[in-house]
XYZ file of C-alpha atoms in Angstrom:
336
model
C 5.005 15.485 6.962
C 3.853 16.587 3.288
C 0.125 16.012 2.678
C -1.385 15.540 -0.836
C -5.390 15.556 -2.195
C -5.880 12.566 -3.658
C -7.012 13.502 -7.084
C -10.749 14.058 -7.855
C -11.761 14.276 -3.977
C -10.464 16.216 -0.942
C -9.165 13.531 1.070
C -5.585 14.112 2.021
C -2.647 11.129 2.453
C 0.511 11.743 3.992
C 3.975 11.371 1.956
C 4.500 8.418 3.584
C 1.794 5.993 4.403
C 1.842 2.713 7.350
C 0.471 -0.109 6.203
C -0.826 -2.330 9.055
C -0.784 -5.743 7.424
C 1.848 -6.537 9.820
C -0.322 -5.721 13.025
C -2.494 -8.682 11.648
C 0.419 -10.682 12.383
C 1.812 -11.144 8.782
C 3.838 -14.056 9.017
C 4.758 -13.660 12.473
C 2.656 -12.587 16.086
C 3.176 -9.210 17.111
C 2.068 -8.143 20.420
C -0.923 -5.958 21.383
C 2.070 -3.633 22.646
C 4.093 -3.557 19.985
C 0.973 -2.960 17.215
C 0.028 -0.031 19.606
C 3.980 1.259 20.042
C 4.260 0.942 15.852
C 1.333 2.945 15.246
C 2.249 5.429 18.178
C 5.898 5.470 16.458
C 4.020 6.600 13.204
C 2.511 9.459 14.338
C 5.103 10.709 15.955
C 7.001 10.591 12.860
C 3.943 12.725 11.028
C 2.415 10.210 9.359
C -1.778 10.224 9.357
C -2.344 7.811 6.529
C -3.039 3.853 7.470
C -3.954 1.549 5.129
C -5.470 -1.686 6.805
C -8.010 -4.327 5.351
C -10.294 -7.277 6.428
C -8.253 -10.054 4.679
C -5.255 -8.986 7.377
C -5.431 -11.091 10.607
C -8.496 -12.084 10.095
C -9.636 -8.802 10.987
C -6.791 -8.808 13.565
C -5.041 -5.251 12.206
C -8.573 -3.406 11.595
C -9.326 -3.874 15.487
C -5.612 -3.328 16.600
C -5.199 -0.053 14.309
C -8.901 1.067 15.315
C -7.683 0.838 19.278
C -4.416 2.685 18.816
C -6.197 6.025 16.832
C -8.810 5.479 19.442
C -9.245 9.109 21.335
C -7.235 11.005 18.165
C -9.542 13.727 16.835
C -11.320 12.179 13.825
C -10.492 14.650 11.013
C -6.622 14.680 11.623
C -5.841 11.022 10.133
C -7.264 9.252 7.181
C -8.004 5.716 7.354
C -7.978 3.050 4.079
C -9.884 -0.440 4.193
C -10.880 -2.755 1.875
C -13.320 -4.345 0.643
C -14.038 -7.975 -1.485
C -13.309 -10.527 0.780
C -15.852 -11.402 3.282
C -15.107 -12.807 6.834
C -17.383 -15.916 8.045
C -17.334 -17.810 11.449
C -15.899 -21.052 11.061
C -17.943 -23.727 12.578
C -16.976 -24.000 16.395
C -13.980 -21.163 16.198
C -12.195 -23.063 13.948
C -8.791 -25.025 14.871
C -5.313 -24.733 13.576
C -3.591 -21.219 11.891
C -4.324 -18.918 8.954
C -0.235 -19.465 8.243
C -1.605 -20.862 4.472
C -3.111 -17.405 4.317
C 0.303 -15.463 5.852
C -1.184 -14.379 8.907
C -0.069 -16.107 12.313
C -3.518 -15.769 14.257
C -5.977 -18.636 14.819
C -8.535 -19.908 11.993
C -11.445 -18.546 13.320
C -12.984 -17.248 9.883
C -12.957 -18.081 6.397
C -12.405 -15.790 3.362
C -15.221 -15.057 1.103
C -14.790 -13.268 -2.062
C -17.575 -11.190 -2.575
C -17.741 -8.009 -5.155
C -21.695 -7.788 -4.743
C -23.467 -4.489 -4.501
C -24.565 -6.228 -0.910
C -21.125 -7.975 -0.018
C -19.590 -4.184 -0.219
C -21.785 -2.893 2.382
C -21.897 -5.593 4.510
C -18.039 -6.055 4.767
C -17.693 -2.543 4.619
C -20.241 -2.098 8.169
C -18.071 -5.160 9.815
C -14.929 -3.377 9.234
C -16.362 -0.160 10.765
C -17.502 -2.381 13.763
C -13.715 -3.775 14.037
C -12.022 -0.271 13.746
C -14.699 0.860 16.127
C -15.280 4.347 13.666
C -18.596 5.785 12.271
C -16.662 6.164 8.821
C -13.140 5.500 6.767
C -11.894 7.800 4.393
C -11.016 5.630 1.330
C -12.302 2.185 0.594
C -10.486 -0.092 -2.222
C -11.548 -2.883 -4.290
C -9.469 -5.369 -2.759
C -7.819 -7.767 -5.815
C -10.500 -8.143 -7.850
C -8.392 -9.795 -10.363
C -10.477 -13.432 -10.914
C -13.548 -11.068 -10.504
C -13.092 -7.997 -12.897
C -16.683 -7.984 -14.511
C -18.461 -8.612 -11.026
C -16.148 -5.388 -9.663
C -16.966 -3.076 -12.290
C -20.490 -3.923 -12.724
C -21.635 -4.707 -9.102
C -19.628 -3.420 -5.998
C -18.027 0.098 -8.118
C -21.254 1.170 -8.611
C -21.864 0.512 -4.530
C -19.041 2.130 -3.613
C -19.754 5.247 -6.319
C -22.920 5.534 -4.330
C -21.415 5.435 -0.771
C -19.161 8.136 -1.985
C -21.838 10.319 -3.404
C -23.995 9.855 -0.177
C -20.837 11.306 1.922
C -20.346 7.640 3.536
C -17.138 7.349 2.008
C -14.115 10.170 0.779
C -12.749 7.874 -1.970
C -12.940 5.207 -3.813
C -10.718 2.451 -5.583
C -8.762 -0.557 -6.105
C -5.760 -1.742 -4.493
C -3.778 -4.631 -6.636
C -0.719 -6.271 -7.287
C -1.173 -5.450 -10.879
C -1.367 -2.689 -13.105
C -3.534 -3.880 -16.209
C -6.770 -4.123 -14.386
C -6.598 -0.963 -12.668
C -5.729 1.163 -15.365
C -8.851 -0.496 -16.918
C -10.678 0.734 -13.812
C -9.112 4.146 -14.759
C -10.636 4.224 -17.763
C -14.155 2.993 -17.223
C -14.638 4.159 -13.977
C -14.582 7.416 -11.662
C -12.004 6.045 -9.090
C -9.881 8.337 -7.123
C -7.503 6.176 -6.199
C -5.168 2.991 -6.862
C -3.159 1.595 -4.507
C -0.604 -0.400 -7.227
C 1.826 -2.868 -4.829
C 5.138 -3.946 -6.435
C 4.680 -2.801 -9.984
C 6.350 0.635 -9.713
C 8.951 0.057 -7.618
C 13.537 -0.004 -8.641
C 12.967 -3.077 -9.573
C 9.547 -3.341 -11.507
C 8.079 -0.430 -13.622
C 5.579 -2.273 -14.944
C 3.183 0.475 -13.365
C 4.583 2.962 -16.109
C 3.545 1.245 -19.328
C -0.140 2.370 -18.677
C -1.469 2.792 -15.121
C 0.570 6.112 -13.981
C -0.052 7.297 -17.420
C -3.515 6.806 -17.394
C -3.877 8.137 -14.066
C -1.940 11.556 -14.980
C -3.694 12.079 -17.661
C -7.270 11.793 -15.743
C -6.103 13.962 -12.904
C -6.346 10.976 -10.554
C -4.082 9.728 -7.485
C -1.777 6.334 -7.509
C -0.524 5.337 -3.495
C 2.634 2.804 -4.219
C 2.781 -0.742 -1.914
C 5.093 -2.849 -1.882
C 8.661 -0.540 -2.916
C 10.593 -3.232 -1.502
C 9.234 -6.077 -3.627
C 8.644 -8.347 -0.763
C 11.942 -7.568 1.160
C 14.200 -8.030 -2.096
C 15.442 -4.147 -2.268
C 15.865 -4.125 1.694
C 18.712 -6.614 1.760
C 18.930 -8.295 -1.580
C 20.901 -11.865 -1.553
C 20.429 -15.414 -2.179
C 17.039 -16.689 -0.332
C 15.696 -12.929 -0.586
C 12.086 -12.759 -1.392
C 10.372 -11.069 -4.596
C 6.538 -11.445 -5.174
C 6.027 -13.583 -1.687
C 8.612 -15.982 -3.167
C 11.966 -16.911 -3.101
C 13.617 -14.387 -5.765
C 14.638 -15.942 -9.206
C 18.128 -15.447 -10.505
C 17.806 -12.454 -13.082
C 15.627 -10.719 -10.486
C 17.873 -11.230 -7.850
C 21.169 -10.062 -10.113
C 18.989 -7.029 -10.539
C 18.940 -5.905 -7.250
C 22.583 -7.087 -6.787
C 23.488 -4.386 -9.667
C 21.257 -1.606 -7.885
C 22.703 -2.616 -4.492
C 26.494 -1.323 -6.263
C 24.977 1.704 -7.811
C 23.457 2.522 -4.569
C 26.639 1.860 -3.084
C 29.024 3.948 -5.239
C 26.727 6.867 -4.183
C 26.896 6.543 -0.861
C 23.165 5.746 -0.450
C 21.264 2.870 0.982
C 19.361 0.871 -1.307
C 16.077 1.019 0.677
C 16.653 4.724 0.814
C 16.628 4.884 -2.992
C 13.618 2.341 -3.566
C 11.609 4.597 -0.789
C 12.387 7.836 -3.069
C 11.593 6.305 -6.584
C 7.892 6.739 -7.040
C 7.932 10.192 -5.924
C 9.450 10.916 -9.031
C 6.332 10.374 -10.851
C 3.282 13.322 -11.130
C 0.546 10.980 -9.886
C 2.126 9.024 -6.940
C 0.399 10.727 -3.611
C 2.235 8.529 -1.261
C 4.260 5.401 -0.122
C 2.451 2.854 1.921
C 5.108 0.628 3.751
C 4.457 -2.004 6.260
C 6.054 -1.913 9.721
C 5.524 -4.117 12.902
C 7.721 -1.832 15.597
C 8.642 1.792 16.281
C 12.513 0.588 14.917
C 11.057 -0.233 12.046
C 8.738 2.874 11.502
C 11.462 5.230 12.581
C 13.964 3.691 10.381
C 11.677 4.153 7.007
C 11.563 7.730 8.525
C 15.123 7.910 8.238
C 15.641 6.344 4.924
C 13.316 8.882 3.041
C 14.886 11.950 4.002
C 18.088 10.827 2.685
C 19.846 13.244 0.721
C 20.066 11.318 -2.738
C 22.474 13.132 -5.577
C 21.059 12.956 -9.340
C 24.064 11.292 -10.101
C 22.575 8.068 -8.327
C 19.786 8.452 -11.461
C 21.534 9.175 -14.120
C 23.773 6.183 -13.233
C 20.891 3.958 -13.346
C 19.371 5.199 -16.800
C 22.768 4.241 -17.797
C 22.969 1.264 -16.709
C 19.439 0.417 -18.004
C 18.180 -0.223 -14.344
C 15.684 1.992 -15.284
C 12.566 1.828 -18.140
C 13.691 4.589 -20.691
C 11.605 7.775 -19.832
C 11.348 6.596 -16.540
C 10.568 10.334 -14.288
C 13.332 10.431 -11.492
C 12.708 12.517 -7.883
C 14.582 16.027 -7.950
C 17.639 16.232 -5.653
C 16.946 16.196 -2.060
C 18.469 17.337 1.136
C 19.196 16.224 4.509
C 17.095 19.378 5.355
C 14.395 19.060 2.942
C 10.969 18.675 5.100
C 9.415 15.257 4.411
């Protein structure tokens, strides 16, 4: 699978990225198995990029990814974490779920946001404990959006330093927005942002200022969330956008690039997985997958051969911002 340095460093992401929220049980238990099989199924497929994170599972998907790369040689995968939100005992283990949180594992810890200088190394050496590795590759600010001044003036400068000591490849901050990182961009020396939902078929909110911003400074963007919560997998009433059910604009949205996708001969999710390659910055796709099926069926769906015609339909339609950068034709043969 293609590889890309992430701008400004010389750590290297695959095309396509796994992103193990769901082996913290998001929403639903997975097995010990099937977390193992997924990430098995993943590099199988070529992928060497996972993107995990304290605040899934409760720590759940750091320990379950950390077992399954256990015994890989070190310097053939990169690993992503995060950091902002620390993870505290509850008093006596806790009772009841973390379902108000997303994740279907038992309430053993709380959630602390924390963007200190010391909160950044401390949650940074418990996630190295759970993933049972001597180092990760990238770390990201993990939604600092309530705490933008304490980020920037408190746990960047940590994390600058933990990359210029060789603890860390790269730095940045993974959102659901784009205003705050491209802020980042611009006051910072990030190498990364991992931008979820806001450049995506549906959404390019991402291309008012972040990719711009990011081109321009030579650095890297890795795209979440290209499915906007399920929406552009199987859009229809009840589908999800944003964690929610979808309103009724948003949802006719998808409805009218479900029949574009359709007149082309091209699955939606095939066309949503494509998109963001289109722009100079993107460095990879991160999706989420909780099975090999599911793993081997992104696989699929991105080397679909997709005709320009599918584009230019959508820029006429205005499904698309105008000057929205579009992927060049692919092939069926084309190696992904």
């Amino acid at each position: 699978m293609r590889t890309t340095t992430l701008g400004g460093c010389t750590v290297e992401v695959t095309q396509l990225a796994l992103g193990c929220a769901g082996l913290g049980n998001l929403y639903q238990p997975v097995t010990d198995e099937a977390a193992l099989a997924t990430v098995e199924a993943a590099w199988d497929a070529g992928i060497r990029t996972f993107d995990t994170a304290p605040h899934y599972g409760l720590g759940l998907s750091e320990r379950r990814l950390g077992s399954a790369l256990r015994g890989r040689p070190r310097d053939t995968y990169t690993v992503s974490t995060k950091v902002g939100r620390l993870l505290v005992p509850n008093p006596g283990g806790g009772a009841g779920d973390d379902l108000a949180d997303g994740f279907a594992v038992p309430a053993t810890h709380r959630r602390v946001w924390d963007f200190t200088a010391d909160g950044v190394l401390r949650s940074l050496e418990a996630s190295l404990d759970r993933l049972g590795l001597d180092r990760v590759d990238i770390v990201l600010l993990h939604d600092p959006d309530e705490h933008a001044e304490q980020a920037l003036r408190e746990a960047y400068p940590a994390l600058e330093r933990l990359r210029a000591e060789g603890v860390v490849g790269a730095i940045g901050v993974g959102m659901n927005q784009s205003a705050l990182p491209a802020r980042f961009l611009r006051e910072t020396d990030i190498d990364v942002v991992l931008l979820a939902g806001r450049y995506t078929l549906l959404d390019q909110d991402g291309l008012t200022e972040l990719l711009p911003e990011a081109a321009a400074r030579g650095r890297s963007v890795m795209i979440g969330g290209v499915f906007n919560s399920g929406l552009l997998t199987a859009p229809r009433p009840g589908a999800t956008y944003d964690y929610a059910p979808a309103p009724g604009p948003v949802l006719d949205r998808a409805l009218r690039l479900l029949a574009v996708c359709e007149r082309h001969g091209v699955p939606l999710r095939a066309a949503a997985l494509r998109f963001p390659f289109g722009h100079p910055a993107v460095a990879s796709v991160l999706t989420g997958a909780r099975s090999p099926l599911e793993v081997r069926d992104t696989v699929e769906q991105l080397r679909r051969p997709i005709p320009d015609a599918l584009w230019d339909e959508l820029r006429a339609e205005d499904l698309l911002t105008p000057g929205t950068p579009v992927p060049v034709a692919t092939s069926s043969k084309e190696p992904s």
